[in-house]
mmCIF file of C-alpha atoms in Angstrom:
data_model
loop_
_atom_site.group_PDB
_atom_site.id
_atom_site.type_symbol
_atom_site.label_atom_id
_atom_site.label_comp_id
_atom_site.label_asym_id
_atom_site.label_seq_id
_atom_site.Cartn_x
_atom_site.Cartn_y
_atom_site.Cartn_z
ATOM 1 C CA GLU A 293 0.000 0.000 0.000
ATOM 2 C CA VAL A 294 1.325 3.409 -0.967
ATOM 3 C CA GLN A 295 1.826 5.616 2.069
ATOM 4 C CA LEU A 296 3.045 9.207 2.229
ATOM 5 C CA VAL A 297 3.622 10.794 5.618
ATOM 6 C CA GLU A 298 4.447 14.490 5.842
ATOM 7 C CA SER A 299 6.125 16.153 8.796
ATOM 8 C CA GLY A 300 7.902 19.351 9.754
ATOM 9 C CA GLY A 301 5.039 21.826 9.750
ATOM 10 C CA GLY A 302 4.450 24.336 12.501
ATOM 11 C CA LEU A 303 4.163 27.986 13.459
ATOM 12 C CA VAL A 304 6.883 30.210 12.010
ATOM 13 C CA GLN A 305 7.405 33.963 11.876
ATOM 14 C CA PRO A 306 7.327 35.835 8.564
ATOM 15 C CA GLY A 307 10.708 35.852 6.882
ATOM 16 C CA ARG A 308 11.884 32.692 8.617
ATOM 17 C CA SER A 309 12.509 29.230 7.174
ATOM 18 C CA LEU A 310 11.040 25.772 7.576
ATOM 19 C CA LYS A 311 11.796 22.368 6.062
ATOM 20 C CA LEU A 312 9.095 19.811 5.348
ATOM 21 C CA SER A 313 9.650 16.094 4.871
ATOM 22 C CA CYS A 314 7.568 13.354 3.277
ATOM 23 C CA LEU A 315 8.418 9.731 4.022
ATOM 24 C CA ALA A 316 7.239 7.337 1.326
ATOM 25 C CA SER A 317 6.561 3.624 1.546
ATOM 26 C CA GLY A 318 4.750 0.893 -0.346
ATOM 27 C CA PHE A 319 6.358 1.603 -3.711
ATOM 28 C CA THR A 320 9.793 2.026 -5.273
ATOM 29 C CA PHE A 321 10.333 5.679 -4.417
ATOM 30 C CA SER A 322 13.283 6.118 -6.773
ATOM 31 C CA ASN A 323 11.081 5.292 -9.781
ATOM 32 C CA TYR A 324 8.607 8.148 -9.371
ATOM 33 C CA GLY A 325 8.516 11.893 -9.620
ATOM 34 C CA MET A 326 7.067 13.579 -6.553
ATOM 35 C CA ASN A 327 5.179 16.762 -5.836
ATOM 36 C CA TRP A 328 4.185 19.257 -3.167
ATOM 37 C CA ILE A 329 0.669 20.695 -3.258
ATOM 38 C CA ARG A 330 -0.777 23.119 -0.732
ATOM 39 C CA GLN A 331 -4.189 24.241 0.427
ATOM 40 C CA ALA A 332 -4.723 27.469 2.328
ATOM 41 C CA PRO A 333 -7.353 27.212 5.092
ATOM 42 C CA GLY A 334 -10.806 26.990 3.535
ATOM 43 C CA LYS A 335 -9.377 27.499 0.051
ATOM 44 C CA GLY A 336 -8.575 25.498 -3.066
ATOM 45 C CA LEU A 337 -5.552 23.493 -4.087
ATOM 46 C CA GLU A 338 -2.315 24.895 -5.483
ATOM 47 C CA TRP A 339 0.484 22.850 -6.996
ATOM 48 C CA VAL A 340 3.765 24.066 -5.476
ATOM 49 C CA ALA A 341 6.682 22.059 -6.863
ATOM 50 C CA SER A 342 7.668 18.836 -8.553
ATOM 51 C CA ILE A 343 10.848 16.796 -8.853
ATOM 52 C CA SER A 344 11.628 13.938 -11.204
ATOM 53 C CA SER A 345 12.720 10.515 -9.993
ATOM 54 C CA SER A 346 16.451 11.264 -10.308
ATOM 55 C CA SER A 347 16.158 14.974 -9.436
ATOM 56 C CA SER A 348 17.066 15.917 -12.999
ATOM 57 C CA TYR A 349 13.924 17.958 -13.566
ATOM 58 C CA ILE A 350 12.549 20.393 -11.008
ATOM 59 C CA TYR A 351 9.676 22.837 -11.418
ATOM 60 C CA TYR A 352 8.105 25.462 -9.177
ATOM 61 C CA ALA A 353 4.963 27.538 -9.095
ATOM 62 C CA ASP A 354 5.693 31.215 -9.724
ATOM 63 C CA THR A 355 4.387 32.017 -6.239
ATOM 64 C CA VAL A 356 7.270 30.144 -4.571
ATOM 65 C CA LYS A 357 10.057 30.294 -7.165
ATOM 66 C CA GLY A 358 13.278 31.555 -5.639
ATOM 67 C CA ARG A 359 12.063 30.938 -2.068
ATOM 68 C CA PHE A 360 11.274 27.205 -1.947
ATOM 69 C CA THR A 361 13.540 24.282 -2.859
ATOM 70 C CA ILE A 362 12.289 20.769 -3.512
ATOM 71 C CA SER A 363 14.699 17.875 -3.103
ATOM 72 C CA ARG A 364 14.714 14.158 -2.431
ATOM 73 C CA ASP A 365 16.872 11.414 -0.924
ATOM 74 C CA ASN A 366 16.091 8.171 -2.704
ATOM 75 C CA ALA A 367 18.158 6.164 -0.199
ATOM 76 C CA LYS A 368 15.885 7.406 2.582
ATOM 77 C CA ASN A 369 12.636 7.323 0.561
ATOM 78 C CA THR A 370 12.110 10.930 1.550
ATOM 79 C CA LEU A 371 10.955 14.060 -0.241
ATOM 80 C CA TYR A 372 11.761 17.517 1.121
ATOM 81 C CA LEU A 373 10.578 21.091 0.761
ATOM 82 C CA GLN A 374 12.880 23.784 2.088
ATOM 83 C CA MET A 375 10.895 26.985 2.508
ATOM 84 C CA THR A 376 12.623 30.315 3.080
ATOM 85 C CA SER A 377 11.449 33.932 3.313
ATOM 86 C CA LEU A 378 8.065 32.694 4.404
ATOM 87 C CA ARG A 379 5.045 34.980 4.032
ATOM 88 C CA SER A 380 1.592 34.953 5.565
ATOM 89 C CA GLU A 381 0.195 33.803 2.232
ATOM 90 C CA ASP A 382 2.270 30.605 2.508
ATOM 91 C CA THR A 383 0.050 29.519 5.401
ATOM 92 C CA ALA A 384 -1.468 26.245 4.231
ATOM 93 C CA LEU A 385 -1.732 22.516 4.619
ATOM 94 C CA TYR A 386 1.121 21.068 2.579
ATOM 95 C CA TYR A 387 0.584 17.710 0.917
ATOM 96 C CA CYS A 388 3.098 15.523 -0.819
ATOM 97 C CA ALA A 389 1.688 13.582 -3.740
ATOM 98 C CA ARG A 390 2.759 10.970 -6.260
ATOM 99 C CA ARG A 391 1.521 10.934 -9.800
ATOM 100 C CA LEU A 392 -0.129 7.976 -11.470
ATOM 101 C CA PRO A 393 1.788 9.245 -13.761
ATOM 102 C CA GLY A 394 -0.224 12.266 -14.846
ATOM 103 C CA ALA A 395 -2.887 12.519 -12.195
ATOM 104 C CA PHE A 396 -2.017 12.894 -8.502
ATOM 105 C CA ALA A 397 -3.079 9.419 -7.449
ATOM 106 C CA TYR A 398 -1.581 9.245 -3.958
ATOM 107 C CA TRP A 399 -1.602 11.921 -1.288
ATOM 108 C CA GLY A 400 -0.344 12.196 2.259
ATOM 109 C CA GLN A 401 -2.502 13.625 5.042
ATOM 110 C CA GLY A 402 -0.642 16.916 4.978
ATOM 111 C CA THR A 403 1.383 19.015 7.403
ATOM 112 C CA LEU A 404 0.173 22.447 8.476
ATOM 113 C CA VAL A 405 2.399 25.482 8.059
ATOM 114 C CA THR A 406 1.284 28.677 9.769
ATOM 115 C CA VAL A 407 3.213 31.861 9.073
ATOM 116 C CA SER A 408 2.408 34.477 11.669
ATOM 117 C CA SER A 409 4.129 36.856 14.067
ATOM 118 C CA ASP B 144 -0.495 29.686 -17.865
ATOM 119 C CA ILE B 145 -3.667 27.635 -18.243
ATOM 120 C CA GLN B 146 -6.635 28.777 -16.160
ATOM 121 C CA MET B 147 -9.404 26.413 -15.062
ATOM 122 C CA THR B 148 -12.937 27.722 -14.539
ATOM 123 C CA GLN B 149 -15.065 25.333 -12.513
ATOM 124 C CA SER B 150 -18.851 25.570 -12.099
ATOM 125 C CA PRO B 151 -20.975 25.674 -10.122
ATOM 126 C CA SER B 152 -19.208 26.688 -6.917
ATOM 127 C CA PHE B 153 -21.989 25.198 -4.842
ATOM 128 C CA LEU B 154 -24.495 22.492 -5.606
ATOM 129 C CA SER B 155 -27.382 21.073 -3.600
ATOM 130 C CA ALA B 156 -29.097 17.921 -4.835
ATOM 131 C CA SER B 157 -31.220 15.051 -3.568
ATOM 132 C CA VAL B 158 -30.187 11.465 -3.064
ATOM 133 C CA GLY B 159 -30.609 9.630 -6.343
ATOM 134 C CA ASP B 160 -30.222 12.759 -8.484
ATOM 135 C CA ARG B 161 -27.913 12.950 -11.467
ATOM 136 C CA VAL B 162 -25.300 15.611 -10.762
ATOM 137 C CA THR B 163 -22.921 17.321 -13.168
ATOM 138 C CA ILE B 164 -19.930 19.549 -12.459
ATOM 139 C CA ASN B 165 -18.076 21.393 -15.200
ATOM 140 C CA CYS B 166 -14.562 22.625 -15.838
ATOM 141 C CA LYS B 167 -13.473 24.849 -18.666
ATOM 142 C CA ALA B 168 -9.836 25.325 -19.605
ATOM 143 C CA SER B 169 -8.486 28.585 -21.011
ATOM 144 C CA GLN B 170 -6.837 26.637 -23.829
ATOM 145 C CA ASN B 171 -6.792 23.138 -25.260
ATOM 146 C CA ILE B 172 -5.637 20.588 -22.671
ATOM 147 C CA ASN B 173 -6.307 17.527 -24.825
ATOM 148 C CA LYS B 174 -7.482 14.736 -22.510
ATOM 149 C CA TYR B 175 -5.373 15.693 -19.491
ATOM 150 C CA LEU B 176 -8.085 16.527 -17.025
ATOM 151 C CA ASP B 177 -8.640 14.783 -13.687
ATOM 152 C CA TRP B 178 -11.339 14.954 -11.003
ATOM 153 C CA TYR B 179 -10.768 14.785 -7.242
ATOM 154 C CA GLN B 180 -13.075 14.426 -4.273
ATOM 155 C CA GLN B 181 -12.171 15.995 -0.935
ATOM 156 C CA LYS B 182 -14.231 15.218 2.140
ATOM 157 C CA LEU B 183 -14.024 17.456 5.184
ATOM 158 C CA GLY B 184 -10.734 17.021 6.993
ATOM 159 C CA GLU B 185 -9.326 14.574 4.460
ATOM 160 C CA ALA B 186 -6.794 14.669 1.661
ATOM 161 C CA PRO B 187 -8.116 14.836 -1.908
ATOM 162 C CA LYS B 188 -8.862 11.520 -3.568
ATOM 163 C CA LEU B 189 -8.485 10.845 -7.280
ATOM 164 C CA LEU B 190 -11.755 9.833 -8.933
ATOM 165 C CA ILE B 191 -11.230 10.180 -12.685
ATOM 166 C CA TYR B 192 -8.014 10.657 -14.658
ATOM 167 C CA ASN B 193 -7.379 11.648 -18.260
ATOM 168 C CA THR B 194 -10.982 12.794 -18.756
ATOM 169 C CA ASN B 195 -12.805 9.482 -18.428
ATOM 170 C CA SER B 196 -10.683 6.771 -16.767
ATOM 171 C CA LEU B 197 -12.070 5.603 -13.436
ATOM 172 C CA HIS B 198 -9.379 5.287 -10.775
ATOM 173 C CA THR B 199 -9.064 2.020 -8.863
ATOM 174 C CA GLY B 200 -11.822 1.428 -6.328
ATOM 175 C CA ILE B 201 -14.019 4.343 -7.406
ATOM 176 C CA PRO B 202 -17.735 3.501 -7.788
ATOM 177 C CA SER B 203 -19.075 3.345 -11.306
ATOM 178 C CA ARG B 204 -21.660 6.070 -10.593
ATOM 179 C CA PHE B 205 -18.792 8.515 -11.165
ATOM 180 C CA SER B 206 -17.890 9.248 -14.783
ATOM 181 C CA GLY B 207 -16.073 11.888 -16.769
ATOM 182 C CA SER B 208 -16.403 13.263 -20.266
ATOM 183 C CA GLY B 209 -15.194 16.051 -22.493
ATOM 184 C CA SER B 210 -12.282 17.055 -24.663
ATOM 185 C CA GLY B 211 -10.211 20.066 -25.577
ATOM 186 C CA THR B 212 -11.419 22.788 -23.219
ATOM 187 C CA ASP B 213 -14.730 21.566 -21.770
ATOM 188 C CA PHE B 214 -15.051 18.737 -19.292
ATOM 189 C CA THR B 215 -17.750 17.277 -17.063
ATOM 190 C CA LEU B 216 -17.880 15.087 -13.981
ATOM 191 C CA THR B 217 -21.153 13.202 -13.624
ATOM 192 C CA ILE B 218 -22.492 11.384 -10.604
ATOM 193 C CA SER B 219 -25.277 9.222 -11.995
ATOM 194 C CA SER B 220 -27.140 8.672 -8.733
ATOM 195 C CA LEU B 221 -26.094 10.841 -5.809
ATOM 196 C CA GLN B 222 -25.403 9.033 -2.548
ATOM 197 C CA PRO B 223 -25.114 10.538 0.957
ATOM 198 C CA GLU B 224 -21.419 9.646 1.088
ATOM 199 C CA ASP B 225 -20.790 11.827 -1.976
ATOM 200 C CA VAL B 226 -21.041 14.998 0.119
ATOM 201 C CA ALA B 227 -17.668 16.630 -0.527
ATOM 202 C CA THR B 228 -15.868 19.302 -2.486
ATOM 203 C CA TYR B 229 -14.855 18.319 -6.005
ATOM 204 C CA PHE B 230 -11.876 19.751 -7.878
ATOM 205 C CA CYS B 231 -10.706 19.408 -11.439
ATOM 206 C CA LEU B 232 -7.018 19.460 -12.403
ATOM 207 C CA GLN B 233 -5.372 19.979 -15.766
ATOM 208 C CA HIS B 234 -1.914 18.474 -16.303
ATOM 209 C CA ASN B 235 -1.447 19.088 -19.991
ATOM 210 C CA SER B 236 0.861 22.020 -19.294
ATOM 211 C CA GLY B 237 1.958 22.392 -15.704
ATOM 212 C CA SER B 238 -0.700 21.617 -13.121
ATOM 213 C CA THR B 239 -3.698 23.859 -12.448
ATOM 214 C CA PHE B 240 -6.646 23.083 -10.198
ATOM 215 C CA GLY B 241 -10.167 24.374 -10.574
ATOM 216 C CA SER B 242 -11.625 26.402 -7.716
ATOM 217 C CA GLY B 243 -13.862 23.595 -6.451
ATOM 218 C CA THR B 244 -17.536 22.663 -6.220
ATOM 219 C CA LYS B 245 -19.058 22.072 -2.815
ATOM 220 C CA LEU B 246 -21.756 19.407 -3.065
ATOM 221 C CA GLU B 247 -24.387 18.941 -0.412
ATOM 222 C CA ILE B 248 -27.473 16.797 -0.016
ATOM 223 C CA LYS B 249 -30.782 18.671 -0.208
#
């Protein structure tokens, strides 16, 4: 069974940094591209970043480009999202997700990031 | 960037009703349109991928149709457990979600 477990969320002041992790199991992690998707409280879904299986291809939403860095450690079956220069509008539940490929077929339960002074 | 316009934003229907939700893309996205269901407090769940392919374990009352820029999710006979918010997603170029449709039972 595919499982994705996010961690690392919390309350952080504007301008500070935070690093999220997503531990994957139930599939060969190194064979799949991975993604971060976020959802602000009571709002819709926003794709944030994606990384290919070997980290060769990385893409970001314009809203986080230059501030967030997606990475992965295939030996540890773990996906990361390093977030810097955080803003109040980054407050959201952050999900990691694996594509089918194409569609986002598997999602974690999310980790909540709150940016507030 | 491709924009997705989803309608309606809110929908109230009776058990057994046929329900349709629409998504319109700002440009041709071929068949690369998916539908997700999100129940309160849960992660989104994939229902339909690539316009009309039913994901594993999803009841057959859910179906998808469309092509190009106009797509539809249909629930053939609404059940109480279908209360949720539904989102579309295009992945033809990047990934863009629709704004969501909140479905309730009348």
